[in-house]
mmCIF file with all atom_site columns, C-alpha atoms in Angstrom:
data_model
loop_
_atom_site.group_PDB
_atom_site.id
_atom_site.type_symbol
_atom_site.label_atom_id
_atom_site.label_alt_id
_atom_site.label_comp_id
_atom_site.label_asym_id
_atom_site.label_entity_id
_atom_site.label_seq_id
_atom_site.pdbx_PDB_ins_code
_atom_site.Cartn_x
_atom_site.Cartn_y
_atom_site.Cartn_z
_atom_site.occupancy
_atom_site.B_iso_or_equiv
_atom_site.pdbx_formal_charge
_atom_site.auth_seq_id
_atom_site.auth_comp_id
_atom_site.auth_asym_id
_atom_site.auth_atom_id
_atom_site.pdbx_PDB_model_num
ATOM 1   C CA . VAL A 1 1   ? 0.000  0.000  0.000   1.00 0.00 ? 1   VAL A CA 1
ATOM 2   C CA . LYS A 1 2   ? 1.428  3.345  -1.013  1.00 0.00 ? 2   LYS A CA 1
ATOM 3   C CA . ARG A 1 3   ? 1.682  5.994  1.636   1.00 0.00 ? 3   ARG A CA 1
ATOM 4   C CA . ILE A 1 4   ? 1.079  9.621  0.807   1.00 0.00 ? 4   ILE A CA 1
ATOM 5   C CA . ASP A 1 5   ? 4.683  10.597 1.592   1.00 0.00 ? 5   ASP A CA 1
ATOM 6   C CA . ASP A 1 6   ? 5.876  8.178  -1.116  1.00 0.00 ? 6   ASP A CA 1
ATOM 7   C CA . GLU A 1 7   ? 4.702  10.710 -3.668  1.00 0.00 ? 7   GLU A CA 1
ATOM 8   C CA . PHE A 1 8   ? 4.609  13.954 -1.697  1.00 0.00 ? 8   PHE A CA 1
ATOM 9   C CA . ALA A 1 9   ? 7.533  15.007 0.432   1.00 0.00 ? 9   ALA A CA 1
ATOM 10  C CA . ILE A 1 10  ? 6.853  15.987 4.008   1.00 0.00 ? 10  ILE A CA 1
ATOM 11  C CA . GLU A 1 11  ? 10.425 16.552 5.157   1.00 0.00 ? 11  GLU A CA 1
ATOM 12  C CA . THR A 1 12  ? 12.884 18.824 3.334   1.00 0.00 ? 12  THR A CA 1
ATOM 13  C CA . ALA A 1 13  ? 15.391 15.988 3.072   1.00 0.00 ? 13  ALA A CA 1
ATOM 14  C CA . THR A 1 14  ? 12.957 13.665 1.339   1.00 0.00 ? 14  THR A CA 1
ATOM 15  C CA . GLU A 1 15  ? 11.817 16.378 -1.061  1.00 0.00 ? 15  GLU A CA 1
ATOM 16  C CA . GLN A 1 16  ? 15.139 15.977 -2.840  1.00 0.00 ? 16  GLN A CA 1
ATOM 17  C CA . TYR A 1 17  ? 14.317 12.336 -3.594  1.00 0.00 ? 17  TYR A CA 1
ATOM 18  C CA . VAL A 1 18  ? 10.931 13.131 -5.046  1.00 0.00 ? 18  VAL A CA 1
ATOM 19  C CA . THR A 1 19  ? 12.344 15.852 -7.293  1.00 0.00 ? 19  THR A CA 1
ATOM 20  C CA . ARG A 1 20  ? 15.044 13.567 -8.622  1.00 0.00 ? 20  ARG A CA 1
ATOM 21  C CA . ARG A 1 21  ? 12.592 10.755 -9.176  1.00 0.00 ? 21  ARG A CA 1
ATOM 22  C CA . GLN A 1 22  ? 10.249 13.033 -11.080 1.00 0.00 ? 22  GLN A CA 1
ATOM 23  C CA . PHE A 1 23  ? 13.107 14.427 -13.121 1.00 0.00 ? 23  PHE A CA 1
ATOM 24  C CA . SER A 1 24  ? 14.358 10.969 -14.033 1.00 0.00 ? 24  SER A CA 1
ATOM 25  C CA . LYS A 1 25  ? 10.797 10.023 -14.992 1.00 0.00 ? 25  LYS A CA 1
ATOM 26  C CA . PHE A 1 26  ? 10.738 13.029 -17.314 1.00 0.00 ? 26  PHE A CA 1
ATOM 27  C CA . LEU A 1 27  ? 14.066 11.941 -18.838 1.00 0.00 ? 27  LEU A CA 1
ATOM 28  C CA . VAL A 1 28  ? 12.769 8.429  -19.482 1.00 0.00 ? 28  VAL A CA 1
ATOM 29  C CA . LEU A 1 29  ? 9.603  9.800  -21.077 1.00 0.00 ? 29  LEU A CA 1
ATOM 30  C CA . THR A 1 30  ? 11.791 11.989 -23.304 1.00 0.00 ? 30  THR A CA 1
ATOM 31  C CA . SER A 1 31  ? 13.736 8.879  -24.296 1.00 0.00 ? 31  SER A CA 1
ATOM 32  C CA . LEU A 1 32  ? 10.472 7.118  -25.081 1.00 0.00 ? 32  LEU A CA 1
ATOM 33  C CA . GLY A 1 33  ? 9.403  10.092 -27.190 1.00 0.00 ? 33  GLY A CA 1
ATOM 34  C CA . MET A 1 34  ? 12.600 9.973  -29.217 1.00 0.00 ? 34  MET A CA 1
ATOM 35  C CA . PHE A 1 35  ? 12.192 6.234  -29.736 1.00 0.00 ? 35  PHE A CA 1
ATOM 36  C CA . ALA A 1 36  ? 8.655  6.919  -30.961 1.00 0.00 ? 36  ALA A CA 1
ATOM 37  C CA . GLY A 1 37  ? 10.088 9.547  -33.320 1.00 0.00 ? 37  GLY A CA 1
ATOM 38  C CA . ASN A 1 38  ? 12.531 7.012  -34.713 1.00 0.00 ? 38  ASN A CA 1
ATOM 39  C CA . LEU A 1 39  ? 9.713  4.515  -35.178 1.00 0.00 ? 39  LEU A CA 1
ATOM 40  C CA . TRP A 1 40  ? 7.662  7.145  -36.969 1.00 0.00 ? 40  TRP A CA 1
ATOM 41  C CA . ILE A 1 41  ? 10.525 7.749  -39.410 1.00 0.00 ? 41  ILE A CA 1
ATOM 42  C CA . LEU A 1 42  ? 10.773 3.988  -39.997 1.00 0.00 ? 42  LEU A CA 1
ATOM 43  C CA . VAL A 1 43  ? 7.063  3.739  -40.766 1.00 0.00 ? 43  VAL A CA 1
ATOM 44  C CA . LYS A 1 44  ? 7.308  6.757  -43.078 1.00 0.00 ? 44  LYS A CA 1
ATOM 45  C CA . SER A 1 45  ? 10.180 5.112  -44.938 1.00 0.00 ? 45  SER A CA 1
ATOM 46  C CA . TRP A 1 46  ? 8.191  1.883  -45.319 1.00 0.00 ? 46  TRP A CA 1
ATOM 47  C CA . LEU A 1 47  ? 5.184  3.758  -46.660 1.00 0.00 ? 47  LEU A CA 1
ATOM 48  C CA . ARG A 1 48  ? 7.219  5.922  -48.998 1.00 0.00 ? 48  ARG A CA 1
ATOM 49  C CA . ARG A 1 49  ? 6.611  5.098  -52.612 1.00 0.00 ? 49  ARG A CA 1
ATOM 50  C CA . PRO A 1 50  ? 8.887  6.042  -55.480 1.00 0.00 ? 50  PRO A CA 1
ATOM 51  C CA . ALA A 1 51  ? 7.709  9.407  -56.700 1.00 0.00 ? 51  ALA A CA 1
ATOM 52  C CA . ALA A 1 52  ? 6.323  9.545  -60.186 1.00 0.00 ? 52  ALA A CA 1
ATOM 53  C CA . TYR A 1 53  ? 7.728  12.544 -62.005 1.00 0.00 ? 53  TYR A CA 1
ATOM 54  C CA . THR A 1 54  ? 6.315  14.078 -65.099 1.00 0.00 ? 54  THR A CA 1
ATOM 55  C CA . GLU A 1 55  ? 8.695  15.154 -67.793 1.00 0.00 ? 55  GLU A CA 1
ATOM 56  C CA . ARG A 1 56  ? 8.895  18.840 -68.416 1.00 0.00 ? 56  ARG A CA 1
ATOM 57  C CA . LEU A 1 57  ? 10.722 21.053 -70.889 1.00 0.00 ? 57  LEU A CA 1
ATOM 58  C CA . VAL A 1 58  ? 13.172 23.213 -68.975 1.00 0.00 ? 58  VAL A CA 1
ATOM 59  C CA . ALA A 1 59  ? 15.041 25.207 -71.579 1.00 0.00 ? 59  ALA A CA 1
ATOM 60  C CA . GLY A 1 60  ? 16.592 25.192 -74.995 1.00 0.00 ? 60  GLY A CA 1
ATOM 61  C CA . MET A 1 61  ? 20.367 24.845 -75.307 1.00 0.00 ? 61  MET A CA 1
ATOM 62  C CA . ASP A 1 62  ? 20.468 28.144 -77.157 1.00 0.00 ? 62  ASP A CA 1
ATOM 63  C CA . GLU A 1 63  ? 18.857 29.952 -74.237 1.00 0.00 ? 63  GLU A CA 1
ATOM 64  C CA . ILE A 1 64  ? 21.884 29.735 -71.951 1.00 0.00 ? 64  ILE A CA 1
ATOM 65  C CA . GLY A 1 65  ? 25.531 30.217 -72.752 1.00 0.00 ? 65  GLY A CA 1
ATOM 66  C CA . VAL A 1 66  ? 28.434 28.296 -71.210 1.00 0.00 ? 66  VAL A CA 1
ATOM 67  C CA . GLY A 1 67  ? 28.775 29.282 -67.546 1.00 0.00 ? 67  GLY A CA 1
ATOM 68  C CA . GLU A 1 68  ? 25.301 30.760 -67.447 1.00 0.00 ? 68  GLU A CA 1
ATOM 69  C CA . VAL A 1 69  ? 22.353 29.564 -65.418 1.00 0.00 ? 69  VAL A CA 1
ATOM 70  C CA . LYS A 1 70  ? 18.627 29.389 -65.719 1.00 0.00 ? 70  LYS A CA 1
ATOM 71  C CA . LEU A 1 71  ? 16.233 29.124 -62.807 1.00 0.00 ? 71  LEU A CA 1
ATOM 72  C CA . PHE A 1 72  ? 13.183 26.931 -63.102 1.00 0.00 ? 72  PHE A CA 1
ATOM 73  C CA . THR A 1 73  ? 10.795 24.976 -60.904 1.00 0.00 ? 73  THR A CA 1
ATOM 74  C CA . TYR A 1 74  ? 10.523 21.200 -60.811 1.00 0.00 ? 74  TYR A CA 1
ATOM 75  C CA . PRO A 1 75  ? 8.673  18.958 -60.084 1.00 0.00 ? 75  PRO A CA 1
ATOM 76  C CA . GLU A 1 76  ? 6.196  21.260 -58.319 1.00 0.00 ? 76  GLU A CA 1
ATOM 77  C CA . PRO A 1 77  ? 5.793  24.993 -58.944 1.00 0.00 ? 77  PRO A CA 1
ATOM 78  C CA . GLY A 1 78  ? 7.294  25.754 -55.520 1.00 0.00 ? 78  GLY A CA 1
ATOM 79  C CA . ASP A 1 79  ? 10.434 23.643 -55.985 1.00 0.00 ? 79  ASP A CA 1
ATOM 80  C CA . ALA A 1 80  ? 13.087 26.046 -57.185 1.00 0.00 ? 80  ALA A CA 1
ATOM 81  C CA . CYS A 1 81  ? 15.893 24.544 -59.262 1.00 0.00 ? 81  CYS A CA 1
ATOM 82  C CA . ILE A 1 82  ? 18.980 25.844 -60.976 1.00 0.00 ? 82  ILE A CA 1
ATOM 83  C CA . LEU A 1 83  ? 20.183 24.760 -64.406 1.00 0.00 ? 83  LEU A CA 1
ATOM 84  C CA . ILE A 1 84  ? 23.840 25.364 -65.236 1.00 0.00 ? 84  ILE A CA 1
ATOM 85  C CA . ARG A 1 85  ? 25.525 24.966 -68.574 1.00 0.00 ? 85  ARG A CA 1
ATOM 86  C CA . THR A 1 86  ? 28.968 23.722 -67.624 1.00 0.00 ? 86  THR A CA 1
ATOM 87  C CA . SER A 1 87  ? 30.343 23.244 -71.123 1.00 0.00 ? 87  SER A CA 1
ATOM 88  C CA . VAL A 1 88  ? 29.249 23.501 -74.727 1.00 0.00 ? 88  VAL A CA 1
ATOM 89  C CA . ASP A 1 89  ? 27.432 20.191 -74.652 1.00 0.00 ? 89  ASP A CA 1
ATOM 90  C CA . GLN A 1 90  ? 26.845 19.606 -70.940 1.00 0.00 ? 90  GLN A CA 1
ATOM 91  C CA . VAL A 1 91  ? 24.206 20.909 -68.547 1.00 0.00 ? 91  VAL A CA 1
ATOM 92  C CA . VAL A 1 92  ? 23.451 19.981 -64.943 1.00 0.00 ? 92  VAL A CA 1
ATOM 93  C CA . ALA A 1 93  ? 20.565 20.926 -62.694 1.00 0.00 ? 93  ALA A CA 1
ATOM 94  C CA . TYR A 1 94  ? 20.052 20.798 -58.947 1.00 0.00 ? 94  TYR A CA 1
ATOM 95  C CA . SER A 1 95  ? 17.464 21.810 -56.449 1.00 0.00 ? 95  SER A CA 1
ATOM 96  C CA . GLN A 1 96  ? 18.147 25.374 -55.432 1.00 0.00 ? 96  GLN A CA 1
ATOM 97  C CA . LYS A 1 97  ? 17.270 24.732 -51.793 1.00 0.00 ? 97  LYS A CA 1
ATOM 98  C CA . CYS A 1 98  ? 20.327 24.332 -49.587 1.00 0.00 ? 98  CYS A CA 1
ATOM 99  C CA . THR A 1 99  ? 20.034 21.120 -47.570 1.00 0.00 ? 99  THR A CA 1
ATOM 100 C CA . HIS A 1 100 ? 21.012 23.010 -44.425 1.00 0.00 ? 100 HIS A CA 1
ATOM 101 C CA . LEU A 1 101 ? 18.290 25.626 -43.948 1.00 0.00 ? 101 LEU A CA 1
ATOM 102 C CA . SER A 1 102 ? 16.758 25.887 -47.435 1.00 0.00 ? 102 SER A CA 1
ATOM 103 C CA . CYS A 1 103 ? 18.428 29.125 -48.501 1.00 0.00 ? 103 CYS A CA 1
ATOM 104 C CA . ALA A 1 104 ? 18.696 29.530 -52.275 1.00 0.00 ? 104 ALA A CA 1
ATOM 105 C CA . VAL A 1 105 ? 22.065 28.411 -53.612 1.00 0.00 ? 105 VAL A CA 1
ATOM 106 C CA . TYR A 1 106 ? 23.654 30.243 -56.535 1.00 0.00 ? 106 TYR A CA 1
ATOM 107 C CA . TYR A 1 107 ? 26.307 29.364 -59.075 1.00 0.00 ? 107 TYR A CA 1
ATOM 108 C CA . ALA A 1 108 ? 29.720 30.853 -58.319 1.00 0.00 ? 108 ALA A CA 1
ATOM 109 C CA . LYS A 1 109 ? 31.252 30.906 -61.770 1.00 0.00 ? 109 LYS A CA 1
ATOM 110 C CA . GLY A 1 110 ? 34.786 31.770 -60.628 1.00 0.00 ? 110 GLY A CA 1
ATOM 111 C CA . ALA A 1 111 ? 34.986 28.859 -58.209 1.00 0.00 ? 111 ALA A CA 1
ATOM 112 C CA . ASN A 1 112 ? 32.814 26.634 -60.405 1.00 0.00 ? 112 ASN A CA 1
ATOM 113 C CA . ARG A 1 113 ? 30.626 25.491 -57.542 1.00 0.00 ? 113 ARG A CA 1
ATOM 114 C CA . LEU A 1 114 ? 27.228 26.123 -56.025 1.00 0.00 ? 114 LEU A CA 1
ATOM 115 C CA . GLU A 1 115 ? 27.317 28.322 -52.954 1.00 0.00 ? 115 GLU A CA 1
ATOM 116 C CA . CYS A 1 116 ? 24.845 29.022 -50.216 1.00 0.00 ? 116 CYS A CA 1
ATOM 117 C CA . PRO A 1 117 ? 25.173 32.618 -49.045 1.00 0.00 ? 117 PRO A CA 1
ATOM 118 C CA . CYS A 1 118 ? 23.610 32.020 -45.627 1.00 0.00 ? 118 CYS A CA 1
ATOM 119 C CA . HIS A 1 119 ? 26.262 29.856 -43.965 1.00 0.00 ? 119 HIS A CA 1
ATOM 120 C CA . GLU A 1 120 ? 28.850 29.401 -46.706 1.00 0.00 ? 120 GLU A CA 1
ATOM 121 C CA . GLY A 1 121 ? 27.859 25.890 -47.652 1.00 0.00 ? 121 GLY A CA 1
ATOM 122 C CA . TYR A 1 122 ? 29.509 24.902 -50.938 1.00 0.00 ? 122 TYR A CA 1
ATOM 123 C CA . PHE A 1 123 ? 28.370 22.161 -53.291 1.00 0.00 ? 123 PHE A CA 1
ATOM 124 C CA . SER A 1 124 ? 30.171 20.417 -56.128 1.00 0.00 ? 124 SER A CA 1
ATOM 125 C CA . ILE A 1 125 ? 28.944 21.281 -59.578 1.00 0.00 ? 125 ILE A CA 1
ATOM 126 C CA . ALA A 1 126 ? 29.766 17.725 -60.724 1.00 0.00 ? 126 ALA A CA 1
ATOM 127 C CA . ASP A 1 127 ? 27.427 15.795 -58.440 1.00 0.00 ? 127 ASP A CA 1
ATOM 128 C CA . GLY A 1 128 ? 25.953 18.247 -55.921 1.00 0.00 ? 128 GLY A CA 1
ATOM 129 C CA . SER A 1 129 ? 27.957 16.804 -53.019 1.00 0.00 ? 129 SER A CA 1
ATOM 130 C CA . VAL A 1 130 ? 28.893 18.989 -50.077 1.00 0.00 ? 130 VAL A CA 1
ATOM 131 C CA . LEU A 1 131 ? 32.347 20.573 -50.384 1.00 0.00 ? 131 LEU A CA 1
ATOM 132 C CA . GLN A 1 132 ? 32.252 22.725 -47.299 1.00 0.00 ? 132 GLN A CA 1
ATOM 133 C CA . GLY A 1 133 ? 30.019 24.055 -44.583 1.00 0.00 ? 133 GLY A CA 1
ATOM 134 C CA . PRO A 1 134 ? 27.069 22.902 -42.528 1.00 0.00 ? 134 PRO A CA 1
ATOM 135 C CA . PRO A 1 135 ? 24.811 21.248 -45.169 1.00 0.00 ? 135 PRO A CA 1
ATOM 136 C CA . PRO A 1 136 ? 24.314 17.637 -44.069 1.00 0.00 ? 136 PRO A CA 1
ATOM 137 C CA . ARG A 1 137 ? 23.755 16.095 -47.497 1.00 0.00 ? 137 ARG A CA 1
ATOM 138 C CA . ALA A 1 138 ? 24.109 16.681 -51.222 1.00 0.00 ? 138 ALA A CA 1
ATOM 139 C CA . LEU A 1 139 ? 21.737 18.802 -53.270 1.00 0.00 ? 139 LEU A CA 1
ATOM 140 C CA . PRO A 1 140 ? 18.981 16.772 -54.938 1.00 0.00 ? 140 PRO A CA 1
ATOM 141 C CA . ARG A 1 141 ? 19.918 16.396 -58.578 1.00 0.00 ? 141 ARG A CA 1
ATOM 142 C CA . ILE A 1 142 ? 17.427 17.035 -61.334 1.00 0.00 ? 142 ILE A CA 1
ATOM 143 C CA . LEU A 1 143 ? 17.712 14.321 -63.967 1.00 0.00 ? 143 LEU A CA 1
ATOM 144 C CA . LEU A 1 144 ? 17.852 15.772 -67.460 1.00 0.00 ? 144 LEU A CA 1
ATOM 145 C CA . ARG A 1 145 ? 17.519 14.441 -70.968 1.00 0.00 ? 145 ARG A CA 1
ATOM 146 C CA . ARG A 1 146 ? 18.506 16.122 -74.187 1.00 0.00 ? 146 ARG A CA 1
ATOM 147 C CA . GLU A 1 147 ? 16.015 16.036 -76.984 1.00 0.00 ? 147 GLU A CA 1
ATOM 148 C CA . GLY A 1 148 ? 17.802 17.702 -79.835 1.00 0.00 ? 148 GLY A CA 1
ATOM 149 C CA . ASN A 1 149 ? 18.183 21.277 -78.735 1.00 0.00 ? 149 ASN A CA 1
ATOM 150 C CA . GLN A 1 150 ? 15.770 20.943 -75.852 1.00 0.00 ? 150 GLN A CA 1
ATOM 151 C CA . ILE A 1 151 ? 16.553 20.090 -72.208 1.00 0.00 ? 151 ILE A CA 1
ATOM 152 C CA . VAL A 1 152 ? 13.876 18.056 -70.492 1.00 0.00 ? 152 VAL A CA 1
ATOM 153 C CA . ALA A 1 153 ? 13.667 17.354 -66.754 1.00 0.00 ? 153 ALA A CA 1
ATOM 154 C CA . THR A 1 154 ? 12.722 13.730 -66.093 1.00 0.00 ? 154 THR A CA 1
ATOM 155 C CA . GLY A 1 155 ? 13.076 13.219 -62.334 1.00 0.00 ? 155 GLY A CA 1
ATOM 156 C CA . VAL A 1 156 ? 14.773 14.037 -59.079 1.00 0.00 ? 156 VAL A CA 1
ATOM 157 C CA . GLN A 1 157 ? 17.627 12.035 -57.581 1.00 0.00 ? 157 GLN A CA 1
ATOM 158 C CA . LEU A 1 158 ? 17.999 12.486 -53.815 1.00 0.00 ? 158 LEU A CA 1
ATOM 159 C CA . VAL B 2 1   ? 22.258 1.385  1.588   1.00 0.00 ? 1   VAL B CA 1
ATOM 160 C CA . ASN B 2 2   ? 22.527 4.593  3.553   1.00 0.00 ? 2   ASN B CA 1
ATOM 161 C CA . ARG B 2 3   ? 21.081 7.892  2.416   1.00 0.00 ? 3   ARG B CA 1
ATOM 162 C CA . LYS B 2 4   ? 24.323 9.438  1.176   1.00 0.00 ? 4   LYS B CA 1
ATOM 163 C CA . SER B 2 5   ? 25.400 6.497  -0.954  1.00 0.00 ? 5   SER B CA 1
ATOM 164 C CA . GLY B 2 6   ? 21.813 6.214  -2.173  1.00 0.00 ? 6   GLY B CA 1
ATOM 165 C CA . ILE B 2 7   ? 21.877 9.793  -3.463  1.00 0.00 ? 7   ILE B CA 1
ATOM 166 C CA . THR B 2 8   ? 25.231 9.123  -5.126  1.00 0.00 ? 8   THR B CA 1
ATOM 167 C CA . ALA B 2 9   ? 23.796 6.064  -6.857  1.00 0.00 ? 9   ALA B CA 1
ATOM 168 C CA . ILE B 2 10  ? 20.732 8.012  -7.997  1.00 0.00 ? 10  ILE B CA 1
ATOM 169 C CA . ASP B 2 11  ? 22.892 10.887 -9.286  1.00 0.00 ? 11  ASP B CA 1
ATOM 170 C CA . GLY B 2 12  ? 25.074 8.422  -11.163 1.00 0.00 ? 12  GLY B CA 1
ATOM 171 C CA . ALA B 2 13  ? 22.071 6.726  -12.732 1.00 0.00 ? 13  ALA B CA 1
ATOM 172 C CA . MET B 2 14  ? 20.583 10.087 -13.731 1.00 0.00 ? 14  MET B CA 1
ATOM 173 C CA . ALA B 2 15  ? 23.875 11.156 -15.303 1.00 0.00 ? 15  ALA B CA 1
ATOM 174 C CA . LEU B 2 16  ? 23.924 7.908  -17.262 1.00 0.00 ? 16  LEU B CA 1
ATOM 175 C CA . ILE B 2 17  ? 20.349 8.503  -18.452 1.00 0.00 ? 17  ILE B CA 1
ATOM 176 C CA . ALA B 2 18  ? 21.334 12.021 -19.551 1.00 0.00 ? 18  ALA B CA 1
ATOM 177 C CA . ILE B 2 19  ? 24.292 10.669 -21.555 1.00 0.00 ? 19  ILE B CA 1
ATOM 178 C CA . LEU B 2 20  ? 22.071 8.043  -23.173 1.00 0.00 ? 20  LEU B CA 1
ATOM 179 C CA . LEU B 2 21  ? 19.543 10.759 -24.039 1.00 0.00 ? 21  LEU B CA 1
ATOM 180 C CA . ILE B 2 22  ? 22.205 12.826 -25.792 1.00 0.00 ? 22  ILE B CA 1
ATOM 181 C CA . VAL B 2 23  ? 23.219 9.784  -27.853 1.00 0.00 ? 23  VAL B CA 1
ATOM 182 C CA . GLN B 2 24  ? 19.562 9.065  -28.643 1.00 0.00 ? 24  GLN B CA 1
ATOM 183 C CA . MET B 2 25  ? 18.972 12.678 -29.673 1.00 0.00 ? 25  MET B CA 1
ATOM 184 C CA . TRP B 2 26  ? 21.918 12.505 -32.064 1.00 0.00 ? 26  TRP B CA 1
ATOM 185 C CA . LEU B 2 27  ? 20.600 9.186  -33.377 1.00 0.00 ? 27  LEU B CA 1
ATOM 186 C CA . LEU B 2 28  ? 17.177 10.717 -34.057 1.00 0.00 ? 28  LEU B CA 1
ATOM 187 C CA . THR B 2 29  ? 18.625 13.639 -36.029 1.00 0.00 ? 29  THR B CA 1
ATOM 188 C CA . ALA B 2 30  ? 20.932 11.286 -37.952 1.00 0.00 ? 30  ALA B CA 1
ATOM 189 C CA . THR B 2 31  ? 17.983 9.020  -38.779 1.00 0.00 ? 31  THR B CA 1
ATOM 190 C CA . LEU B 2 32  ? 15.973 11.989 -40.004 1.00 0.00 ? 32  LEU B CA 1
ATOM 191 C CA . GLU B 2 33  ? 18.874 13.107 -42.193 1.00 0.00 ? 33  GLU B CA 1
ATOM 192 C CA . ALA B 2 34  ? 19.190 9.590  -43.598 1.00 0.00 ? 34  ALA B CA 1
ATOM 193 C CA . PHE B 2 35  ? 15.453 9.507  -44.336 1.00 0.00 ? 35  PHE B CA 1
ATOM 194 C CA . LEU B 2 36  ? 15.494 12.901 -46.045 1.00 0.00 ? 36  LEU B CA 1
ATOM 195 C CA . GLY B 2 37  ? 18.597 11.928 -47.998 1.00 0.00 ? 37  GLY B CA 1
ATOM 196 C CA . GLY B 2 38  ? 16.944 8.729  -49.242 1.00 0.00 ? 38  GLY B CA 1
ATOM 197 C CA . HIS B 2 39  ? 19.277 6.368  -47.314 1.00 0.00 ? 39  HIS B CA 1
ATOM 198 C CA . ASP B 2 40  ? 16.543 4.167  -45.908 1.00 0.00 ? 40  ASP B CA 1
ATOM 199 C CA . GLU B 2 41  ? 18.890 1.266  -45.137 1.00 0.00 ? 41  GLU B CA 1
ATOM 200 C CA . ALA B 2 42  ? 20.226 3.128  -42.080 1.00 0.00 ? 42  ALA B CA 1
ATOM 201 C CA . ILE B 2 43  ? 16.824 3.624  -40.461 1.00 0.00 ? 43  ILE B CA 1
ATOM 202 C CA . LEU B 2 44  ? 16.049 0.144  -39.093 1.00 0.00 ? 44  LEU B CA 1
ATOM 203 C CA . PRO B 2 45  ? 19.373 -0.283 -37.215 1.00 0.00 ? 45  PRO B CA 1
ATOM 204 C CA . ALA B 2 46  ? 18.939 3.214  -35.797 1.00 0.00 ? 46  ALA B CA 1
ATOM 205 C CA . VAL B 2 47  ? 15.447 2.346  -34.546 1.00 0.00 ? 47  VAL B CA 1
ATOM 206 C CA . LEU B 2 48  ? 16.740 -0.846 -32.898 1.00 0.00 ? 48  LEU B CA 1
ATOM 207 C CA . ILE B 2 49  ? 19.550 0.999  -31.137 1.00 0.00 ? 49  ILE B CA 1
ATOM 208 C CA . SER B 2 50  ? 17.145 3.742  -30.072 1.00 0.00 ? 50  SER B CA 1
ATOM 209 C CA . GLY B 2 51  ? 14.865 1.057  -28.600 1.00 0.00 ? 51  GLY B CA 1
ATOM 210 C CA . ILE B 2 52  ? 17.781 -0.487 -26.708 1.00 0.00 ? 52  ILE B CA 1
ATOM 211 C CA . ILE B 2 53  ? 18.733 2.925  -25.325 1.00 0.00 ? 53  ILE B CA 1
ATOM 212 C CA . CYS B 2 54  ? 15.127 3.557  -24.306 1.00 0.00 ? 54  CYS B CA 1
ATOM 213 C CA . ALA B 2 55  ? 15.020 0.184  -22.526 1.00 0.00 ? 55  ALA B CA 1
ATOM 214 C CA . ALA B 2 56  ? 18.299 1.015  -20.776 1.00 0.00 ? 56  ALA B CA 1
ATOM 215 C CA . CYS B 2 57  ? 16.836 4.336  -19.614 1.00 0.00 ? 57  CYS B CA 1
ATOM 216 C CA . ALA B 2 58  ? 13.747 2.532  -18.314 1.00 0.00 ? 58  ALA B CA 1
ATOM 217 C CA . GLY B 2 59  ? 15.990 0.037  -16.502 1.00 0.00 ? 59  GLY B CA 1
ATOM 218 C CA . LEU B 2 60  ? 17.939 2.844  -14.883 1.00 0.00 ? 60  LEU B CA 1
ATOM 219 C CA . PHE B 2 61  ? 14.684 4.488  -13.868 1.00 0.00 ? 61  PHE B CA 1
ATOM 220 C CA . ILE B 2 62  ? 13.560 1.270  -12.163 1.00 0.00 ? 62  ILE B CA 1
ATOM 221 C CA . PHE B 2 63  ? 16.956 1.160  -10.452 1.00 0.00 ? 63  PHE B CA 1
ATOM 222 C CA . ILE B 2 64  ? 16.459 4.741  -9.235  1.00 0.00 ? 64  ILE B CA 1
ATOM 223 C CA . ARG B 2 65  ? 13.012 3.931  -7.869  1.00 0.00 ? 65  ARG B CA 1
ATOM 224 C CA . ARG B 2 66  ? 14.346 0.891  -6.002  1.00 0.00 ? 66  ARG B CA 1
ATOM 225 C CA . ILE B 2 67  ? 17.246 2.805  -4.463  1.00 0.00 ? 67  ILE B CA 1
ATOM 226 C CA . ASP B 2 68  ? 14.876 5.632  -3.640  1.00 0.00 ? 68  ASP B CA 1
ATOM 227 C CA . ALA B 2 69  ? 12.543 3.261  -1.839  1.00 0.00 ? 69  ALA B CA 1
ATOM 228 C CA . THR B 2 70  ? 15.452 1.629  0.012   1.00 0.00 ? 70  THR B CA 1
ATOM 229 C CA . VAL B 2 71  ? 17.077 4.792  1.336   1.00 0.00 ? 71  VAL B CA 1
ATOM 230 C CA . ARG B 2 72  ? 13.867 6.627  2.167   1.00 0.00 ? 72  ARG B CA 1
ATOM 231 C CA . THR B 2 73  ? 13.659 7.679  5.770   1.00 0.00 ? 73  THR B CA 1
ATOM 232 C CA . PRO B 2 74  ? 12.412 4.774  7.880   1.00 0.00 ? 74  PRO B CA 1
ATOM 233 C CA . ARG B 2 75  ? 8.847  5.318  9.016   1.00 0.00 ? 75  ARG B CA 1
#
């Protein structure tokens, strides 16, 4: 049978025990919450289906010169992307959202890399990988296909 | 177990729980990054380890309660 002073301190000395017990209970509940968060991510990953992307014309090769960029949105109207013509016959495109805090990255022509102005996160122009700074992962790459003189976006590679 | 050594044991257990929580917090953020980056293969092991840490925290909490009950002022 529980006595009332098991849960509520009567003496000052025993109050310390109750406080610590309650605090440790709070810590364990926090741990349980984080475990639940991990489980939630697992369930989300199980339920995630491969996204179906629609193909969309992005630009014509004659629209952008070598070293120039064109901004577009893909796959949704709110998903800003950046298309860069790296050589006469090569173009690459990445999501413009920095993977750190979603600032818009821009193409630094001199350094030939994508740079985030917020926290100096740099990304490789070759594959979007992180070269420097706080971004935790590479920029999502927009898959492109050339159709004659036209550049068509076909998907997103995380 | 006297009161003083009981408090020491409880403090030690709480410190251990706090360390485990920090590890679990890092694990949660790393799992989220893996999920957002499309690296789903890392998620299941992370969940298992998080569950083990959670169980360890619960075990330490039970330990704290037992010590607490033992060293409580005799009535």
